[in-house]
Every structure is written in structure tokens, then in C-alpha cells.
CSV table of N, CA and C in Angstrom, one decimal:
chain,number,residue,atom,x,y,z
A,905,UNK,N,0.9,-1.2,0.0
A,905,UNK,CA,0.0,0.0,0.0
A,905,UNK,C,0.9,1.2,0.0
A,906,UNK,N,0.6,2.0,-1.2
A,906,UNK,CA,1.6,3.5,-0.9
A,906,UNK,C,1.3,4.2,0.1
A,907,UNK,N,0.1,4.5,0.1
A,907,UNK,CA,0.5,5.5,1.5
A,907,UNK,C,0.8,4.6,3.0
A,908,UNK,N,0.8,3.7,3.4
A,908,UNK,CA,2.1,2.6,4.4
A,908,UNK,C,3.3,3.2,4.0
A,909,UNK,N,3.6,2.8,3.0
A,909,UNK,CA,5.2,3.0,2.4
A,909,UNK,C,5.6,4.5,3.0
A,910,UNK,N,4.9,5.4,2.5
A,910,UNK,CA,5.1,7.2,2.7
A,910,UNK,C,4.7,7.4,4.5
A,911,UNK,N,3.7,6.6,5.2
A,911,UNK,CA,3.6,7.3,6.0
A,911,UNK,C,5.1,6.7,7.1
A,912,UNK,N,5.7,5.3,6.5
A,912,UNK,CA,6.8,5.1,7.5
A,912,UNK,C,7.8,5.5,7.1
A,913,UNK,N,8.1,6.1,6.2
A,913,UNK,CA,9.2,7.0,6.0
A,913,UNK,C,8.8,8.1,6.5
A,914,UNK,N,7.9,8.7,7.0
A,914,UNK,CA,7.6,10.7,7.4
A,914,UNK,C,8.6,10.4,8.8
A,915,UNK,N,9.0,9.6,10.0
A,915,UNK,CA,9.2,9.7,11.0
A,915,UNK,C,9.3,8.1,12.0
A,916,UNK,N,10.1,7.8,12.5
A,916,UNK,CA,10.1,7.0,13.4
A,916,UNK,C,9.4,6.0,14.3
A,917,UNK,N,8.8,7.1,15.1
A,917,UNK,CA,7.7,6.7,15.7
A,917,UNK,C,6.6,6.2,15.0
A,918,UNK,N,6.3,6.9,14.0
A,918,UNK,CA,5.2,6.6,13.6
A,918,UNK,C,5.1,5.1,12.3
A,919,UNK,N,6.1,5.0,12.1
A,919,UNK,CA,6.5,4.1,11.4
A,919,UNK,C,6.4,2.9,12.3
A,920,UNK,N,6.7,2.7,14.1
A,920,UNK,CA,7.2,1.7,14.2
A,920,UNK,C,5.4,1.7,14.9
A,921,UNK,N,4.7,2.5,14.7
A,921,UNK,CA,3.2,2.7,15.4
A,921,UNK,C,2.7,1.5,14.5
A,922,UNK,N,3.2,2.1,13.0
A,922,UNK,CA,2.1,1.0,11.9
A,922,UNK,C,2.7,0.0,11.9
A,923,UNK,N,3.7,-0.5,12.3
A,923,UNK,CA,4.2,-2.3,12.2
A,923,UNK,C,3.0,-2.5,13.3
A,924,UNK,N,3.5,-2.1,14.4
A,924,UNK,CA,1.9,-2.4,15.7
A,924,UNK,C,0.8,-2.7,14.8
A,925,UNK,N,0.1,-1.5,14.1
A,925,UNK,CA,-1.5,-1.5,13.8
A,925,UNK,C,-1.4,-3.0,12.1
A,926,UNK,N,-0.4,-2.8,12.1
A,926,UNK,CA,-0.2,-3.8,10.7
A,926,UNK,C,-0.3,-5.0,11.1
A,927,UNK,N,0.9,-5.5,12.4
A,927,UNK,CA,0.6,-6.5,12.6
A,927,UNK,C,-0.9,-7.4,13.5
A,928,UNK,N,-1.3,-6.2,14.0
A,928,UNK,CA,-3.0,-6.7,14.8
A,928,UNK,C,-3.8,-6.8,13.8
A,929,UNK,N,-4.1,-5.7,12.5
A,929,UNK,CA,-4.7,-6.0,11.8
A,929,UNK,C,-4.3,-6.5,10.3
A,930,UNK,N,-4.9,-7.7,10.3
A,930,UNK,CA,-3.7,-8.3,9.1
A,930,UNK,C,-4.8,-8.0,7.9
A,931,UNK,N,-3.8,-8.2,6.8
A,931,UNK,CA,-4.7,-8.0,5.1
A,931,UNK,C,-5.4,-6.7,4.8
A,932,UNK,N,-5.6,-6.4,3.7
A,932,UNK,CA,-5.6,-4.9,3.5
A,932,UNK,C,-7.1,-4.3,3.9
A,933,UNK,N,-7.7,-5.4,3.9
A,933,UNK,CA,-9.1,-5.0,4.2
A,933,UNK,C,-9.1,-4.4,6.0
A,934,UNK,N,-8.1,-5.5,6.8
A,934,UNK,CA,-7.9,-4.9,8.2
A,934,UNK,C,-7.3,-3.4,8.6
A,935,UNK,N,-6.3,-3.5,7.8
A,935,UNK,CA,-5.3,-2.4,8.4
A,935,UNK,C,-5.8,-1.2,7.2
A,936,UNK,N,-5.9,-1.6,5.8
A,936,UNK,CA,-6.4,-0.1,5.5
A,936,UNK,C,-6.7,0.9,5.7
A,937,UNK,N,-8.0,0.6,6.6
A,937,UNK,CA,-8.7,2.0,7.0
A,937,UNK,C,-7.9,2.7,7.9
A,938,UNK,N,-7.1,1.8,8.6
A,938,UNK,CA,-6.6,2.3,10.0
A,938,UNK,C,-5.1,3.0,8.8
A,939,UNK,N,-4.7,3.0,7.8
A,939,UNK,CA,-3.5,3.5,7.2
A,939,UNK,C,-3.7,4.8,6.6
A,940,UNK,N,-5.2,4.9,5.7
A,940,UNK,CA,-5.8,6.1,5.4
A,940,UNK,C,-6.1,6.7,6.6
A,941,UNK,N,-6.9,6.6,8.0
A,941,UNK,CA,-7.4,7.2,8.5
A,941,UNK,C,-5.6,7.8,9.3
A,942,UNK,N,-4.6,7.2,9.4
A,942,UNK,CA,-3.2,7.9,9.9
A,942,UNK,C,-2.6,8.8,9.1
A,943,UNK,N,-3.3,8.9,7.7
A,943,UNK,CA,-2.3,9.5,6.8
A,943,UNK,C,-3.5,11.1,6.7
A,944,UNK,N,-5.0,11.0,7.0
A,944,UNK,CA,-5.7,12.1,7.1
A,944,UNK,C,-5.3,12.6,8.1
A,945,UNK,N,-5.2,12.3,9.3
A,945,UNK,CA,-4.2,12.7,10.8
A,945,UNK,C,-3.1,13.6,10.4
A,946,UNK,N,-2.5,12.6,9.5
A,946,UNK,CA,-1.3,13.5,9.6
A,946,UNK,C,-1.2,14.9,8.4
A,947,UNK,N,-2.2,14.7,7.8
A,947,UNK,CA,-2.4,16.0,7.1
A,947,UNK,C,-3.4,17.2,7.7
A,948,UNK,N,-4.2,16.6,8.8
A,948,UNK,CA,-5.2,17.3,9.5
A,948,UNK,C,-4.2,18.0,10.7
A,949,UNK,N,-3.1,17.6,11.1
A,949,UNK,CA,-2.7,17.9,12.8
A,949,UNK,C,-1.2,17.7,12.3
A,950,UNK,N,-0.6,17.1,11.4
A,950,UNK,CA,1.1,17.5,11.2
A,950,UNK,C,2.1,16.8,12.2
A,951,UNK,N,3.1,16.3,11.1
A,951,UNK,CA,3.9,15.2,11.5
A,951,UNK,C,4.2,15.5,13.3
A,952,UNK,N,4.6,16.7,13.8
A,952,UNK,CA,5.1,16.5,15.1
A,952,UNK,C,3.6,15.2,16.6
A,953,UNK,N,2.7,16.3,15.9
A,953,UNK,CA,1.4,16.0,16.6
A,953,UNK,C,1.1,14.4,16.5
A,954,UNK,N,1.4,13.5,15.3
A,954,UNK,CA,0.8,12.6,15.1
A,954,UNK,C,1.6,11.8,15.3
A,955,UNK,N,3.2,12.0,15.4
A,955,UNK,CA,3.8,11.0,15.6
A,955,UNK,C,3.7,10.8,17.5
A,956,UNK,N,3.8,12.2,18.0
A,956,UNK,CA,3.6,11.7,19.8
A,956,UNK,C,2.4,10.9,20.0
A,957,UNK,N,1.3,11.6,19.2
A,957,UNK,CA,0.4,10.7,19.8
A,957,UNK,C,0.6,8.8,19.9
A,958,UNK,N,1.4,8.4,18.6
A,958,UNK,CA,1.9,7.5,18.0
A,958,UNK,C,2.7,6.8,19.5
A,959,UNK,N,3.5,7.5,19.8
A,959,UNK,CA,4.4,7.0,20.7
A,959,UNK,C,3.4,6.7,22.2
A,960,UNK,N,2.6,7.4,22.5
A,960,UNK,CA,1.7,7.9,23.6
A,960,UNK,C,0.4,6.3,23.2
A,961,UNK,N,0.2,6.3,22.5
A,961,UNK,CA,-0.7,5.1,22.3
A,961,UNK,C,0.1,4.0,21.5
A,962,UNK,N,1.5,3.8,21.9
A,962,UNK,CA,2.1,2.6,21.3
A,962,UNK,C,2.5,2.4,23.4
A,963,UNK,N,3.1,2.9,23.7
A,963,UNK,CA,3.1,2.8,24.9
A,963,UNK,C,2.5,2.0,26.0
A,964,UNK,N,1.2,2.4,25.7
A,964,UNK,CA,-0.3,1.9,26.3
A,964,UNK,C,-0.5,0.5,25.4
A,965,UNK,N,0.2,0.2,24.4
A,965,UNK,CA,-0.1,-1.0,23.4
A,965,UNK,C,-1.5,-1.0,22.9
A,966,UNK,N,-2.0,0.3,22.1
A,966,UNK,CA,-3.2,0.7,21.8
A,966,UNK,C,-3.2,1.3,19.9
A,967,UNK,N,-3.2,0.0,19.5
A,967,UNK,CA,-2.6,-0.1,18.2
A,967,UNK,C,-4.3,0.0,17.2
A,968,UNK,N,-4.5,1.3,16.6
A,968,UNK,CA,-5.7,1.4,15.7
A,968,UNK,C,-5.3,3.0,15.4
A,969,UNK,N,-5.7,3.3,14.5
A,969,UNK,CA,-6.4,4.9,14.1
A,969,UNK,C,-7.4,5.7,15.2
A,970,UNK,N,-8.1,4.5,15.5
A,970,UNK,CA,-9.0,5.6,16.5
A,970,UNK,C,-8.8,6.1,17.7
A,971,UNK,N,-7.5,5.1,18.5
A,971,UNK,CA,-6.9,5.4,19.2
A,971,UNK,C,-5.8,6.8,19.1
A,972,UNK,N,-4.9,6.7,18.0
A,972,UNK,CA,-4.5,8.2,18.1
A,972,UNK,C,-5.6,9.3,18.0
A,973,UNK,N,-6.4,9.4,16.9
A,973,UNK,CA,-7.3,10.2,17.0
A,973,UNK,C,-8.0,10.5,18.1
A,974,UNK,N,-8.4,9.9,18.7
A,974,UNK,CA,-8.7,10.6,20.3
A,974,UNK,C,-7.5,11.3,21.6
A,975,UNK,N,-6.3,11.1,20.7
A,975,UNK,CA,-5.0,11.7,21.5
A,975,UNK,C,-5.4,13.2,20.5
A,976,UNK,N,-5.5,13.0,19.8
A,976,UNK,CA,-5.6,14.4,19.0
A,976,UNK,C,-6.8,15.3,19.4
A,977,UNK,N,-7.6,15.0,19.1
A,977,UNK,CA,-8.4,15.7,19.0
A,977,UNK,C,-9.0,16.1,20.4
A,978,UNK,N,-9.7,17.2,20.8
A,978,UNK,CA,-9.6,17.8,22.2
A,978,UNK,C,-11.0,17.1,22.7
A,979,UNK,N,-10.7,16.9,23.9
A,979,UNK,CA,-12.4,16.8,24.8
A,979,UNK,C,-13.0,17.6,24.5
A,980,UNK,N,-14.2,16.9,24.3
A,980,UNK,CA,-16.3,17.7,24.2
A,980,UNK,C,-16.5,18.1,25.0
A,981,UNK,N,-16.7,19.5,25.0
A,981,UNK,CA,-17.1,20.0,26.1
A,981,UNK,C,-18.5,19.6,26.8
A,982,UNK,N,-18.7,19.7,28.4
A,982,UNK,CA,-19.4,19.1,29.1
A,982,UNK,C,-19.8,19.4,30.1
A,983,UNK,N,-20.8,19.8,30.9
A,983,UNK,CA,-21.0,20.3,31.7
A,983,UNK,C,-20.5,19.5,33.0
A,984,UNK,N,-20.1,20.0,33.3
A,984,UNK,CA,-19.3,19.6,35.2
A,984,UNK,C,-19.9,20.2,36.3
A,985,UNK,N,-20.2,19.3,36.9
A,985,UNK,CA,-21.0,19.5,38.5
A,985,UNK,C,-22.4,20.1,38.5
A,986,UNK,N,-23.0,19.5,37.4
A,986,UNK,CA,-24.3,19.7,37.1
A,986,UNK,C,-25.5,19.4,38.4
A,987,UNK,N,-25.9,19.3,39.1
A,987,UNK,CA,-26.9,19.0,40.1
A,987,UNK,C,-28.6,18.4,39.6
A,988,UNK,N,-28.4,17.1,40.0
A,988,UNK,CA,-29.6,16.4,39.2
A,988,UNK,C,-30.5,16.9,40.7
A,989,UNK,N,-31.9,17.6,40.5
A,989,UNK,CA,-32.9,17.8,41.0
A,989,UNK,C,-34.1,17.2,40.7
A,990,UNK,N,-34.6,16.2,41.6
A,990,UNK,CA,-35.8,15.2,41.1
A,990,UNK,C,-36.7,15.8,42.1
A,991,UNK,N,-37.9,16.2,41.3
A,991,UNK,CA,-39.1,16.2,42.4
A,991,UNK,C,-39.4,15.4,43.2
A,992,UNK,N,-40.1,16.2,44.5
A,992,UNK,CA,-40.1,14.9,45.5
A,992,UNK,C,-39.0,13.9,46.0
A,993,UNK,N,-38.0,14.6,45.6
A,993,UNK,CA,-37.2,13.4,46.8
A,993,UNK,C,-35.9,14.3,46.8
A,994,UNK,N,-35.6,14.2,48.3
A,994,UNK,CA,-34.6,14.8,49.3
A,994,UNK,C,-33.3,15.3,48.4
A,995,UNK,N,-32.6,16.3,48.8
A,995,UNK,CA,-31.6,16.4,47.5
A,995,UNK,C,-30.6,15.8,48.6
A,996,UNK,N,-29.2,15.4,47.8
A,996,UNK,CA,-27.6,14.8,49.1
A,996,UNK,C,-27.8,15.0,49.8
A,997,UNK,N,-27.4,16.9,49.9
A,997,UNK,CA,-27.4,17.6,51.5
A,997,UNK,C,-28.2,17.3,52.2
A,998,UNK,N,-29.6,16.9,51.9
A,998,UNK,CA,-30.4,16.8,52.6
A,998,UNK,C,-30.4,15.6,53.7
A,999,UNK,N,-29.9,14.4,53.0
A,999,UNK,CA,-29.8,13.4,53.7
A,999,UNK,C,-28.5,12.9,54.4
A,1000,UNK,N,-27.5,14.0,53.8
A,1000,UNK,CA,-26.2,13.2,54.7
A,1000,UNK,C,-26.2,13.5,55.8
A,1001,UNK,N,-25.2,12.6,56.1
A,1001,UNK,CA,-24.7,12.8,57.7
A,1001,UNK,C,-23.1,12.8,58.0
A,1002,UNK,N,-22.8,13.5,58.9
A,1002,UNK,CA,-21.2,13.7,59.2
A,1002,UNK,C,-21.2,11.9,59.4
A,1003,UNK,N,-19.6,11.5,58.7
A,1003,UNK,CA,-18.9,10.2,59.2
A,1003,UNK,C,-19.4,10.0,60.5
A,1004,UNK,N,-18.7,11.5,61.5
A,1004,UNK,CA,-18.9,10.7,63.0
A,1004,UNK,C,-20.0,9.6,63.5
A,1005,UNK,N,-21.2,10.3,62.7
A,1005,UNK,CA,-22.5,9.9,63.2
A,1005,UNK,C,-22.5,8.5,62.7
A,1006,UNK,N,-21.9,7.8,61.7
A,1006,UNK,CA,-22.1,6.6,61.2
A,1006,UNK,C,-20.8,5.6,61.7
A,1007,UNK,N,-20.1,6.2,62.2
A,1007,UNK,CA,-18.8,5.6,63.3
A,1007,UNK,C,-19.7,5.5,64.6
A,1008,UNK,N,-20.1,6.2,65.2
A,1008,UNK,CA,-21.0,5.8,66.4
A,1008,UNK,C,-21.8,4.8,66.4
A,1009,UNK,N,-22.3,4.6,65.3
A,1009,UNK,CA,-23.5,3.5,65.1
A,1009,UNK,C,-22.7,2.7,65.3
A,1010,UNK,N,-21.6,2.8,64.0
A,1010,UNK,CA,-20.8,1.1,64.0
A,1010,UNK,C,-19.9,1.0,65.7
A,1011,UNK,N,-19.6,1.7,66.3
A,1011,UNK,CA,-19.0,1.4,67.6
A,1011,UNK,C,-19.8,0.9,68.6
A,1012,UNK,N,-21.5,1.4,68.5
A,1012,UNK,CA,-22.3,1.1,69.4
A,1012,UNK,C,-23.1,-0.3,69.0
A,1013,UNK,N,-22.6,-0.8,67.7
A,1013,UNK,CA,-22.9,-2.3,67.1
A,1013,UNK,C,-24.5,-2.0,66.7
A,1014,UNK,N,-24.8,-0.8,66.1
A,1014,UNK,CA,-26.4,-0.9,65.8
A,1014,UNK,C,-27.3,0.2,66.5
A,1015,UNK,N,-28.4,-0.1,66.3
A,1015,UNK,CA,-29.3,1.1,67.0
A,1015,UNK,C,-29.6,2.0,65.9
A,1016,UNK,N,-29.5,3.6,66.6
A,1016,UNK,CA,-30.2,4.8,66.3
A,1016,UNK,C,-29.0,5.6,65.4
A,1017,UNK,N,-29.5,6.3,64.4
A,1017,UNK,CA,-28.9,6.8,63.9
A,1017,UNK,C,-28.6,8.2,64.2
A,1018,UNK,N,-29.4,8.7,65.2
A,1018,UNK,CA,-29.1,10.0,65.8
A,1018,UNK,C,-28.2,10.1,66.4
A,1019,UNK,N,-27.6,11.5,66.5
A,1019,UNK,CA,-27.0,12.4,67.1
A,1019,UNK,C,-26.9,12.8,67.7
């Protein structure tokens, strides 16, 4: 396959990335896509970028295309520390309790859960 040929000549790493993805996926039907989808990489994001990711998921012994591509490409943004509010029922705060209170139980072998 020419572009195999071209993409292990661009660099080192990345060359020794596709023996990995070559040898897991064998025959051209296996490893193709995973050879195009390295060589759009490396025209999308440029040899430095694609060959670390290369080394970074050869490392981990994480030998595919879609594996580097997720070294590249940035987290989806997401909301963080969203607070699920369900009608009718207690929110966390509402129902926690300090450790101490649930160490006393276990020291007093049972009972009340008061304080």
C-alpha cells in the first residue's frame, strides 16, 4: 500500500506505530482504513502531533487509528458538577450525615442513627 510506504518514511515513531497496527490487523481490508485514517491525521494535525500521539498510544499498546485520533483531537465540552434535581425526593445535602454519626453506630454495634 503506498500510502504505508510514505507514512513510514515521514518519521520513526510513527512508522514503528504502523508495524503495531499492521501487525494486529492483518490484510488490507484490516489495516487499510486504520492506514488512510493515519495519513488524514497527519495531514489534519502535522507530523510532530501525530507522531507523539503515536508513541503515547504505542506505549499503552493501543494499536488502531482511533486510538490516536482521540490523543488528537480535544475533549467535548461538558458540563461539570451539574446538580440532578428530582421532584419529590430529598436532595444529598439533605440526607447526609457527618462520618462521626455513622462511626458511632458502627462502635455502638447498631441502633439509632441519631446524634
Amino acid at each position: 500500500m503506498v500510502y504505508r510506504d510514505y507514512l513510514m518514511q515521514q518519521h520513526p515513531a510513527l512508522a514503528a506505530y504502523l508495524v503495531g497496527v499492521c501487525s494486529r490487523h492483518r490484510g488490507d481490508e484490516e489495516f487499510g482504513p486504520h492506514v488512510l485514517g493515519m495519513f488524514d491525521l497527519l495531514r489534519l494535525h502535522g507530523l510532530e502531533a501525530v507522531a507523539a500521539a503515536c508513541t503515547l498510544a504505542a506505549d499503552e499498546k493501543a494499536y488502531g487509528v482511533d486510538y490516536v485520533e482521540s490523543l488528537l483531537e480535544p475533549p467535548t465540552s461538558r458540563p461539570v458538577g451539574r446538580k440532578l434535581e428530582v421532584p419529590g425526593v430529598p436532595t444529598q445535602s439533605d440526607v447526609e450525615r457527618a462520618m462521626a454519626v455513622y462511626e458511632a453506630y458502627a462502635v455502638q454495634g447498631g441502633g439509632s442513627y441519631d446524634a
